[in-house]
Coordinates of C-alpha atoms and ligand atoms in Angstrom, one line a residue:
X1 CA 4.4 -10.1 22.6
X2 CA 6.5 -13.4 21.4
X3 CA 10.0 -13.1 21.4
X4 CA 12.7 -14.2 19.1
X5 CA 14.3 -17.0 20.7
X6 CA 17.7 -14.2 20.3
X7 CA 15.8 -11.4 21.5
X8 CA 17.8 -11.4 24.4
X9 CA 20.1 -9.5 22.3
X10 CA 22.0 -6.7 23.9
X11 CA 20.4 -4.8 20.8
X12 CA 17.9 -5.7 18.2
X13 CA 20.4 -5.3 15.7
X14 CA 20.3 -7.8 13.6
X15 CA 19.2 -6.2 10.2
X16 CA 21.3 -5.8 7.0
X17 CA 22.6 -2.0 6.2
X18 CA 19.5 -0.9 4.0
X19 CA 22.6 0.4 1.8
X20 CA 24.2 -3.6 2.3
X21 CA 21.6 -5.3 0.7
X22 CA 18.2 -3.6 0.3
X23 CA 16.1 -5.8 -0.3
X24 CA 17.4 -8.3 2.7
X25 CA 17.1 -5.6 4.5
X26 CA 13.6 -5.3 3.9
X27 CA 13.1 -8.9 4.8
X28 CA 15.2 -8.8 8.0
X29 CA 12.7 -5.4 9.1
X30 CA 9.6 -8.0 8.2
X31 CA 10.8 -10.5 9.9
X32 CA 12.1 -8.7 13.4
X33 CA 9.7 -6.0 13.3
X34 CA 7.1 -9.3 13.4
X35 CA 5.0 -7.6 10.3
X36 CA 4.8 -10.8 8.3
X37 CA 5.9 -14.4 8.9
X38 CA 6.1 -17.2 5.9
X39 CA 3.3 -20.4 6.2
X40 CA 3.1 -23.5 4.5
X41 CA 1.7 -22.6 1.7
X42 CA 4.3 -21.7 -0.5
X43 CA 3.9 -17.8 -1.4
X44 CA 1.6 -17.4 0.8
X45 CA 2.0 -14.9 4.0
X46 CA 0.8 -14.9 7.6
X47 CA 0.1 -11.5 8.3
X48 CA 1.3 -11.1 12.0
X49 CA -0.9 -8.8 14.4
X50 CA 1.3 -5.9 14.4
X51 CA 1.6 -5.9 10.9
X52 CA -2.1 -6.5 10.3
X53 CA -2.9 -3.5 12.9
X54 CA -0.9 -1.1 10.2
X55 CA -3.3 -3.1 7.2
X56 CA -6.3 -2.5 9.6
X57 CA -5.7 1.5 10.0
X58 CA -5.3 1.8 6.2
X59 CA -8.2 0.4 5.5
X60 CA -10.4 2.0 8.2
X61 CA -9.3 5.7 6.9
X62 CA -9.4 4.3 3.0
X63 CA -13.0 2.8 3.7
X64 CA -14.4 6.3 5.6
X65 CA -12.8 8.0 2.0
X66 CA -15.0 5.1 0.0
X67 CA -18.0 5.4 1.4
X68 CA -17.5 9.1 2.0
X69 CA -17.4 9.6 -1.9
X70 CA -20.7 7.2 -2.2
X71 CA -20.1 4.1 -2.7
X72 CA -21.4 1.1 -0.6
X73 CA -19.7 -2.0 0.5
X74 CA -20.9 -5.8 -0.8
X75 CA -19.3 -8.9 -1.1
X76 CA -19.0 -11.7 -3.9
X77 CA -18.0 -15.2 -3.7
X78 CA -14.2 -16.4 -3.9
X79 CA -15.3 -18.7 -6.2
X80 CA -15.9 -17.8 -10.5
X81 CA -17.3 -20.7 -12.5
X82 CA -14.2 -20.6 -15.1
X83 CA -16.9 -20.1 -18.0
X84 CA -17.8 -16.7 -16.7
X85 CA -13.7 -15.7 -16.9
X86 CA -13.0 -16.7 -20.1
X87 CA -16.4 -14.8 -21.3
X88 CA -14.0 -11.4 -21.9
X89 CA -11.4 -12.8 -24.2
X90 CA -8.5 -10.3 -22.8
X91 CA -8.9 -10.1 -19.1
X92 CA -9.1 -14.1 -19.4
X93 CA -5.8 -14.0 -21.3
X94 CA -4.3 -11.5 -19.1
X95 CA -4.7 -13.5 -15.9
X96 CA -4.8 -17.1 -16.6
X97 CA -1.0 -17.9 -16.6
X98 CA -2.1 -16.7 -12.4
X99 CA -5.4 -18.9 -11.8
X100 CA -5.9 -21.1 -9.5
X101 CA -8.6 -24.0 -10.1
X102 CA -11.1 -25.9 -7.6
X103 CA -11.8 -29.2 -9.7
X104 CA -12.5 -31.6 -7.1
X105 CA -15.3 -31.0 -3.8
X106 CA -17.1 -33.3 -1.8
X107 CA -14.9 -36.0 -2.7
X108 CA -15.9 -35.7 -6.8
X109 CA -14.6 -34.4 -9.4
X110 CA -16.8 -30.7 -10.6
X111 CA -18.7 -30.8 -13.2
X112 CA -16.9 -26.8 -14.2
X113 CA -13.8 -26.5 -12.3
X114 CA -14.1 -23.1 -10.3
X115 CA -11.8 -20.2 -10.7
X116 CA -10.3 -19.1 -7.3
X117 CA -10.7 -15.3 -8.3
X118 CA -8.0 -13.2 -9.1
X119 CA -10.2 -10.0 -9.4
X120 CA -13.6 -10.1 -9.8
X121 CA -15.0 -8.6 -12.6
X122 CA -16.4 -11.8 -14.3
X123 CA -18.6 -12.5 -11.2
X124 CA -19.5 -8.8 -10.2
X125 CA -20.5 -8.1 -14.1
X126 CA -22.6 -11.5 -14.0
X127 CA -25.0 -9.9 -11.2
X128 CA -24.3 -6.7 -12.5
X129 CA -26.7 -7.5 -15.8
X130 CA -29.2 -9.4 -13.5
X131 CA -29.5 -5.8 -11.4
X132 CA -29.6 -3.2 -14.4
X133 CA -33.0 -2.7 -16.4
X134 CA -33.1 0.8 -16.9
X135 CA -30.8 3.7 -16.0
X136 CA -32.5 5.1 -13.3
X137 CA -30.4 1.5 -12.3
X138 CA -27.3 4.0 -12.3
X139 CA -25.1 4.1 -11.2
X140 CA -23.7 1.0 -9.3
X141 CA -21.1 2.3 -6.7
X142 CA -20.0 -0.6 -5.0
X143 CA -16.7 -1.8 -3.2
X144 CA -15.6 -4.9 -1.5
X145 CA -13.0 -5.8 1.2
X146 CA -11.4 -9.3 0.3
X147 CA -8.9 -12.0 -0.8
X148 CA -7.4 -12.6 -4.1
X149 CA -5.4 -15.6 -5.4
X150 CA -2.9 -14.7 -8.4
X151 CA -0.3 -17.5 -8.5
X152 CA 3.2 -15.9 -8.6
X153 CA 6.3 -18.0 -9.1
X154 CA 8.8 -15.1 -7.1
X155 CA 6.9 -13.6 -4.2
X156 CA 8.1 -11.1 -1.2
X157 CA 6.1 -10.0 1.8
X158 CA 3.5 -8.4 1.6
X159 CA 4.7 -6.8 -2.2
X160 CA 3.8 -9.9 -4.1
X161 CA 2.4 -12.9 -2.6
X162 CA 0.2 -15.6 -4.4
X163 CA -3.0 -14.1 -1.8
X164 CA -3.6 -10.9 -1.1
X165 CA -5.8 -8.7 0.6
X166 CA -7.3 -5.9 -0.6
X167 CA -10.4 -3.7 -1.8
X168 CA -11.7 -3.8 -5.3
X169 CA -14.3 -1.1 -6.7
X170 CA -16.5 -1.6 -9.1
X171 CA -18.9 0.4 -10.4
X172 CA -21.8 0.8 -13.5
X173 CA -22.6 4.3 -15.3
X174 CA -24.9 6.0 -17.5
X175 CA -22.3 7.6 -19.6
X176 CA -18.6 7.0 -20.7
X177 CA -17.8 10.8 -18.9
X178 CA -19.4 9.8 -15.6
X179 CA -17.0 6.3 -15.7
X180 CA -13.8 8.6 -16.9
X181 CA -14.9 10.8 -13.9
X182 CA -15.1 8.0 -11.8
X183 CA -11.7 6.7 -12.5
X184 CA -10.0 9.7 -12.1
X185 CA -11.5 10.6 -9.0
X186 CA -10.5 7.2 -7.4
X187 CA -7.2 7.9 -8.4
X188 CA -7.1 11.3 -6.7
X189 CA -8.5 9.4 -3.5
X190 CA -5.7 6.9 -3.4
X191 CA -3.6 9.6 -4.3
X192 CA -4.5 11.9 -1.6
X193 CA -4.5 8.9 1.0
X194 CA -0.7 8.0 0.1
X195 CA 0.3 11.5 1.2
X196 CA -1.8 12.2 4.2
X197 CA -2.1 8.9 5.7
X198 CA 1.2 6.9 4.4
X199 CA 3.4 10.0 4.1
X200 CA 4.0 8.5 0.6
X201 CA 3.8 11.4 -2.4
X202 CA 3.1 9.7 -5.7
X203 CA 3.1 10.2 -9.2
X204 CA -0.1 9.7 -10.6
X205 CA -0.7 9.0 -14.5
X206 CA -2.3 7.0 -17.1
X207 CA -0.2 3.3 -17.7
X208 CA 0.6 2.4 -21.8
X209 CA -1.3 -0.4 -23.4
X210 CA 1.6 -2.9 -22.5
X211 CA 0.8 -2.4 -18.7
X212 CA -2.5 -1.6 -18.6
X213 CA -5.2 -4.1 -16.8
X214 CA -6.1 -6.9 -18.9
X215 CA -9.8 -5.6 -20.1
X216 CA -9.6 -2.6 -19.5
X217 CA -9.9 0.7 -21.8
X218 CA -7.0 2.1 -20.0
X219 CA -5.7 2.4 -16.5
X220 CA -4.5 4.7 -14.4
X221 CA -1.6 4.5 -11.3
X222 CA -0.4 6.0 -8.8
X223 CA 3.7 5.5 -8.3
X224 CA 5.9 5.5 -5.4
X225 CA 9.5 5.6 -4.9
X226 CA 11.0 3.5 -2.8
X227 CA 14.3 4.0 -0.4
X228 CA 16.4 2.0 -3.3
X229 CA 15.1 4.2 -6.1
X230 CA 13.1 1.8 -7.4
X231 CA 9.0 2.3 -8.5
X232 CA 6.3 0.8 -6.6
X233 CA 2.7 0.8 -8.5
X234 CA 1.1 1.8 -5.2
X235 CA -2.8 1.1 -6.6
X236 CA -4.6 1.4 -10.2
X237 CA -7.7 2.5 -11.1
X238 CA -9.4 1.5 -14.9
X239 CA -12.0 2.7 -17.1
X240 CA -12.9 -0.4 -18.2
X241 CA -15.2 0.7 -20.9
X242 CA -18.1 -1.1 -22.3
X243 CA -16.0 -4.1 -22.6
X244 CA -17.0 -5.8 -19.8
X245 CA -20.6 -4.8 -19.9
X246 CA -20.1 -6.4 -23.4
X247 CA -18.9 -9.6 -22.2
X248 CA -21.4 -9.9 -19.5
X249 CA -24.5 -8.7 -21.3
X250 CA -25.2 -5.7 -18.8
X251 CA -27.9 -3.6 -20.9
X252 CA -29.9 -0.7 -19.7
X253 CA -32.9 1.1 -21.2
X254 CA -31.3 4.4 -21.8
X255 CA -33.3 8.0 -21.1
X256 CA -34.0 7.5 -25.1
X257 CA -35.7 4.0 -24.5
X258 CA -32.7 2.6 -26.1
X259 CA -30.7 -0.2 -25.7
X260 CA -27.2 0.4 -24.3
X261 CA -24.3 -1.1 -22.6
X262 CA -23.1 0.3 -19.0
X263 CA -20.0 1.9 -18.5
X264 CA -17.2 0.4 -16.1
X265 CA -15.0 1.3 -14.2
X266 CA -12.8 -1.0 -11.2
X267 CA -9.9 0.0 -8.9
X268 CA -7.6 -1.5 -6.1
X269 CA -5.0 -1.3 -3.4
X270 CA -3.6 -3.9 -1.2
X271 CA -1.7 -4.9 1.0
X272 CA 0.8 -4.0 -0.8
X273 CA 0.5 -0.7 0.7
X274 CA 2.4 -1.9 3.7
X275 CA 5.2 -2.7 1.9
X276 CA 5.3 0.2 0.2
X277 CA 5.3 1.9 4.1
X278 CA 8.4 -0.2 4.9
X279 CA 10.8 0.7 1.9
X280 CA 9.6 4.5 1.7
X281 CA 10.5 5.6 5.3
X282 CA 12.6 2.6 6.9
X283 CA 16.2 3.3 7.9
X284 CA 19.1 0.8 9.2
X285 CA 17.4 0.7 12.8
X286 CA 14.4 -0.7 11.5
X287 CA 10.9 0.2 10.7
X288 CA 10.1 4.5 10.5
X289 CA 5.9 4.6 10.7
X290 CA 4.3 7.5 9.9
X291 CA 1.8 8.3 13.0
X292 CA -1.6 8.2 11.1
X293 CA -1.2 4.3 10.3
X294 CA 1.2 3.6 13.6
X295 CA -0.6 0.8 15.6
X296 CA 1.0 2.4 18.4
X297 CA 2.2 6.4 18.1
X298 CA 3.7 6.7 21.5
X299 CA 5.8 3.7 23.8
X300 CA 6.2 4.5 27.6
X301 CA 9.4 3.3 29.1
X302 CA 9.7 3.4 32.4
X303 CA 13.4 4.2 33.6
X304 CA 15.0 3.2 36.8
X305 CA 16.8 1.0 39.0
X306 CA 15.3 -1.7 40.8
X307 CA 12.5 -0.6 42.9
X308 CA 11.2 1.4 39.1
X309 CA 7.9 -0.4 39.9
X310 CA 7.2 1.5 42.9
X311 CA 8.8 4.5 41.9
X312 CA 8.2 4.6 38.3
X313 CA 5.3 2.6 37.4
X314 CA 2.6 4.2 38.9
X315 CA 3.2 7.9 37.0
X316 CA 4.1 6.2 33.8
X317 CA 0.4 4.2 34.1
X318 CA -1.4 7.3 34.6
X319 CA 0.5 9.2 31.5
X320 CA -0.9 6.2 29.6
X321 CA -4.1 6.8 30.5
X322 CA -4.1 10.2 30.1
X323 CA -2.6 9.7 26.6
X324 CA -4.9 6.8 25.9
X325 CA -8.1 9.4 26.5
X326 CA -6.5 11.5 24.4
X327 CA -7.2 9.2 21.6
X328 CA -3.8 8.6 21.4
X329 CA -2.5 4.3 20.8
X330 CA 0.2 4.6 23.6
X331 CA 1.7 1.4 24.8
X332 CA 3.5 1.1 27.7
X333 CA 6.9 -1.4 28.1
X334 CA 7.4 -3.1 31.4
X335 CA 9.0 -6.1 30.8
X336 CA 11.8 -7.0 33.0
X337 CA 14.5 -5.9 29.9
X338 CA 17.3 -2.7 30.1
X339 CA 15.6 0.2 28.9
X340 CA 18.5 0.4 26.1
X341 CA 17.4 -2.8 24.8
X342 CA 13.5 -1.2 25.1
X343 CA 14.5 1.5 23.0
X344 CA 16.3 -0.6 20.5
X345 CA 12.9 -2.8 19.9
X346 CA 10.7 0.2 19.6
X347 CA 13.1 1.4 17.0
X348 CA 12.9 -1.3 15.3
X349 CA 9.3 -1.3 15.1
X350 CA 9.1 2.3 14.2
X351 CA 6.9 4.0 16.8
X352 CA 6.9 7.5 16.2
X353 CA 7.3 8.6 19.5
X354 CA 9.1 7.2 22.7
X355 CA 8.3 8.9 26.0
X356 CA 10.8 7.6 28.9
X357 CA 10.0 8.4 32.5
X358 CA 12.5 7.9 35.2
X359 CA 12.8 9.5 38.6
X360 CA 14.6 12.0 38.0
X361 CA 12.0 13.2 35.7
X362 CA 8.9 12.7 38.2
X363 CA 10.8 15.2 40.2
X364 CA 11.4 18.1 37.7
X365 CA 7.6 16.9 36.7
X366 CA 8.4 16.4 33.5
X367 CA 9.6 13.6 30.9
X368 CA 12.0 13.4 27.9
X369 CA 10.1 12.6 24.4
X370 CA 12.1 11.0 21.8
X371 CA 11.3 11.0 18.0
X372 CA 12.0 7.8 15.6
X373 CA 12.3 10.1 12.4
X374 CA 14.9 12.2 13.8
X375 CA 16.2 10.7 17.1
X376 CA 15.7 14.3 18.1
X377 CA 15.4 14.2 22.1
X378 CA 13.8 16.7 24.5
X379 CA 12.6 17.0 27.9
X380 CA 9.0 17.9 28.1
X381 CA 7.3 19.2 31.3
X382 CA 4.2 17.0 32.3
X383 CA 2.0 20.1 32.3
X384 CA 1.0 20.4 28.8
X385 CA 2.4 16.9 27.5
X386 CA -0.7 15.9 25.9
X387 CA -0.5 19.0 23.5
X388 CA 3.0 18.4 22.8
X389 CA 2.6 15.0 22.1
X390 CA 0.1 16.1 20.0
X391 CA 1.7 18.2 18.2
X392 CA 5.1 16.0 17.8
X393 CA 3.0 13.5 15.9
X394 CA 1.7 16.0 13.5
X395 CA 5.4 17.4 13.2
X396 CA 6.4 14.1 12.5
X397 CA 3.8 13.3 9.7
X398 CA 4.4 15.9 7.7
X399 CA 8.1 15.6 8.0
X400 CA 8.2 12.2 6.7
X401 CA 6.3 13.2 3.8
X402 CA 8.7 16.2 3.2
X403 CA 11.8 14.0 3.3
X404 CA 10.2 11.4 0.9
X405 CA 9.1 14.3 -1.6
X406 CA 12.9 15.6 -1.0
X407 CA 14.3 12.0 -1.9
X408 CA 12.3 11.5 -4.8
X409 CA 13.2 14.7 -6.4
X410 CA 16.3 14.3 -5.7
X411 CA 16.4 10.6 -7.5
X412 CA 14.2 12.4 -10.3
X413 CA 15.7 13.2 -13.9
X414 CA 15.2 14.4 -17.6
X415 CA 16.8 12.5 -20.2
X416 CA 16.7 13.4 -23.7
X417 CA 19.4 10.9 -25.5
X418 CA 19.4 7.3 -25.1
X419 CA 22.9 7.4 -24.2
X420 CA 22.4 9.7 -21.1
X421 CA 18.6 7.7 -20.2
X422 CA 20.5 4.3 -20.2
X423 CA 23.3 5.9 -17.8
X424 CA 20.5 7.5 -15.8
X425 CA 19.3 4.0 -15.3
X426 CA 22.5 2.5 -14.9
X427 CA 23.8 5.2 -12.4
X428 CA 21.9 6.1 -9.0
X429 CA 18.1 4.7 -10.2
X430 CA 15.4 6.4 -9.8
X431 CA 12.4 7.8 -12.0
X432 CA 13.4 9.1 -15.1
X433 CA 11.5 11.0 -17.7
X434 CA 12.2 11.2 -21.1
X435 CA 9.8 11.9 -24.0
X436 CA 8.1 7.8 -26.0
X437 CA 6.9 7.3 -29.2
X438 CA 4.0 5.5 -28.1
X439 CA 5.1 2.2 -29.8
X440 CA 5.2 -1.0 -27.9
X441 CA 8.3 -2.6 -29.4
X442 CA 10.5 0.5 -28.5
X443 CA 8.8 -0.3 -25.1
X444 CA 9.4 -3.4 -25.1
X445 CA 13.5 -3.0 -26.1
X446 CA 14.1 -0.3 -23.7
X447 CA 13.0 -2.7 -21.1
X448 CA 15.3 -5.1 -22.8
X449 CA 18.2 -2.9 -22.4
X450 CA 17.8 -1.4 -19.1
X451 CA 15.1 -3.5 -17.4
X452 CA 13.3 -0.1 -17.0
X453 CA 9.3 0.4 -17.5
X454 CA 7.2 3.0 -18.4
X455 CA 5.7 3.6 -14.6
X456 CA 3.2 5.7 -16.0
X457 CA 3.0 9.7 -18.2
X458 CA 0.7 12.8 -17.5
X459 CA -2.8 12.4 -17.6
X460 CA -3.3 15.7 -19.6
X461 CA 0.2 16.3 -20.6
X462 CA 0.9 17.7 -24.3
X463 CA 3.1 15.9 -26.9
X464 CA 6.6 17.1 -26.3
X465 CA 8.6 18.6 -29.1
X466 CA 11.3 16.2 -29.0
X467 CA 11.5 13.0 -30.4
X468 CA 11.5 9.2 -28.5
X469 CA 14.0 8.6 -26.2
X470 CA 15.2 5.8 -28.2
X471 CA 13.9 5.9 -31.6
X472 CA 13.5 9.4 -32.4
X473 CA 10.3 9.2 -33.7
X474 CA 8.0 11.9 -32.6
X475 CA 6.7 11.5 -29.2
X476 CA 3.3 11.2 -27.9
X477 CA 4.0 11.8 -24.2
X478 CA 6.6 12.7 -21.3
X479 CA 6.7 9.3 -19.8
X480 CA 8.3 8.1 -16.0
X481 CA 10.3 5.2 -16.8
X482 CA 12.2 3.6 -13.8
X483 CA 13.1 0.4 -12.5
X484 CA 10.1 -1.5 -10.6
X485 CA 8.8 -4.0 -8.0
Ligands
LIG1 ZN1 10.3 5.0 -29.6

């Protein structure tokens, strides 16, 4: 592992109070916790192994769920000739203050500058009508893993940078219900993975017209709250319609022997995800990781005085290999540091679980287990350990996603006056619901005054009685406003 040229530090401390400055804090945890470095390109991340190691476990357990729920995986080019993104008249509008163009290759200018895709809809709905003749075609279930360029002018690790990683659904139906069944079940999916896999409960709901995808018929989000109080659009999922399938000509001979259009549907998360792992759980010590997506779950450090190699090392290798055939990612710490400074680092970079072994322990067969989420310590006899550790891990997902759930209720409120929603928003932030008329500009000036948004409001939820939050005109839905990333 490379050092910090400080990392001789008596403790890793150097990270901003979370309640100092949160969102240097967040940096500082990035930067010392190695997730993420900055390159060259301006806006552009390196994604550091430790940190990419968190990406890669998401995306394992998210593509089991994908291809579980029957879709496949495919993959399209980076490149969209720019005639076949300006082909549907919003999504082209929507994006292009964000595109990047290719005009010159092989040492010549292009004849069609190429679009470095931010989303790939134009190019997936090209070969889309080249695939669909009839709809025994249907439907088209297909995802890809991959890179997206969206040039951003203010970017932060891993929550907005001008590349991303990600995955990107898209699929073709039969039927507008089968693509509105779609959608909502993707959103379920990601919803479900927040919560089992990230610890992360979130709200899920349908976005108004001002934030929905550009294209789409409407989209749906899932919401997070992060450690500040502020909203994080964890992933989206749209029903796109037929207006791609418009754009892009994709026709099918219906059961009838008509002619129709297909029904769309796309959805995404990215690396954002990360991020959102780091600001949810993350305390003053550093990074809190919930065991499902911890590269490593459990850190062995070996205590002692100076002959620990003999003494120590030996046992503490075998407990890693009894942990390691467990299935359990164990690591196990035998540089040449004080085991205070060990347990600093580890903190730091969240592992859920430390196990220290000195030996004293070895005599009383046993070792002391430490938890990151609660610094709770214990000694635990060697006989059994593997259970225990076990069930320590599971104990420590679901507490996680306990004390998030806790936090965000606790940094949830009703407002029905625009005098108590502004001081809501002004006071301790958080999500706060209140009932919207379903008008843009009203939208649009409560943003104005209070830089809140509209995260997203019930799928199925009835009108309320009361009326807008800010106008008073009737109300067409319950909606989470709150402050965003
Ligand atoms: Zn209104």
């Amino acid at each position: 592992m490379a050092k910090d040229k400080d990392a001789k530090d008596p403790f890793v401390t150097e990270i901003t109070p979370r309640s100092q400055d949160f969102s240097r804090w967040y940096l500082d945890v990035v930067r010392r916790a190695e997730l993420a470095d900055y390159s060259p390109v301006k806006g552009c991340m390196v994604i550091r192994p430790y940190g990419y190691a968190i990406w890669e476990l998401i995306q394992q357990a998210l593509d089991k769920e994908i291809k579980r729920t029957g879709h496949v995986n495919a993959y399209f080019p980076l490149f969209i000739p720019n005639s076949l993104l300006t082909k549907e008249a919003e999504h082209v509008e929507g994006f292009s203050p964000q595109v990047a163009y290719v005009t010159h290759a092989g040492g010549e200018e292009l004849e069609e500058k190429l679009v470095v895709r931010p989303t790939s809809e134009a190019i997936i709905g090209t070969m889309y009508a080249k695939w669909v003749q009839s709809w025994r075609d249907l439907p088209i279930l297909l995802n890809q893993w991959a890179n997206v360029v969206r040039w951003e002018k203010v970017t932060r690790p891993f929550l907005r940078t001008t590349e991303f990683l990600w995955q990107e659904g898209h699929t073709a139906h039969e039927t507008a219900e089968e693509a509105e069944a779609e959608t909502r079940m993707i959103l379920d999916l990601y919803a479900t993975m927040c919560e089992s896999l990230l610890a992360m409960p979130v709200v899920k709901g349908r976005k108004s017209e001002s934030e929905k995808f550009a294209g789409a018929l409407r989209t749906y989000s899932i919401e997070a709250m992060m450690g500040d109080g502020r909203a994080l659009q964890a992933g989206t999922s749209h029903n796109l319609g037929q207006n791609f399938a418009k754009a892009f000509d994709i026709t099918f001979q219906a059961r009838d022997k008509s002619v129709q259009h297909v029904w769309g549907t796309s959805w995404g998360v990215t690396t954002r995800l990360v991020g959102a792992l780091i600001m949810t759980h993350g305390d003053d010590s550093g990074l809190v990781l919930p065991p499902a997506v911890a590269p490593y779950q459990v850190v062995i450090v070996p205590i002692g005085r100076d002959n620990w190699r003999e003494t120590v090392l030996p046992r503490a290798l075998e407990l890693q290999q009894q942990l390691r055939q467990a299935g359990i990612r164990v690591t196990l710490d035998e540089r040449e540091e004080r085991p205070g400074w060990k347990f600093a680092e580890w903190e730091l970079r969240g592992v859920p679980l430390r196990l220290e072994i000195g030996p004293k322990d070895i005599e009383k067969s046993q070792v002391l287990l430490a938890r990151r989420d609660t610094r709770e310590k214990a000694g635990v006899p060697m006989d059994g350990l593997i259970d225990r550790v076990r069930e320590l891990l599971d104990e420590i997902q679901s507490n996680l996603l306990q004390r998030a759930i806790q936090f965000r209720s606790e940094h949830t409120q009703n407002a029905e006056t625009y005098d108590a929603f502004k001081a809501a928003m002004d006071g301790r932030p958080g999500f706060v619901i209140s009932p919207w008329c379903g008008d843009a500009a009203c939208e649009a000036q409560i943003k104005t005054d209070t830089q809140a948004t509209i995260r997203n409001m019930p799928i199925d939820g009835a009108a309320p009685a009361g009326g807008c939050v800010r106008c008073g005109q009737p109300a067409v839905a319950s909606a989470w406003f709150a402050k965003s990333y």
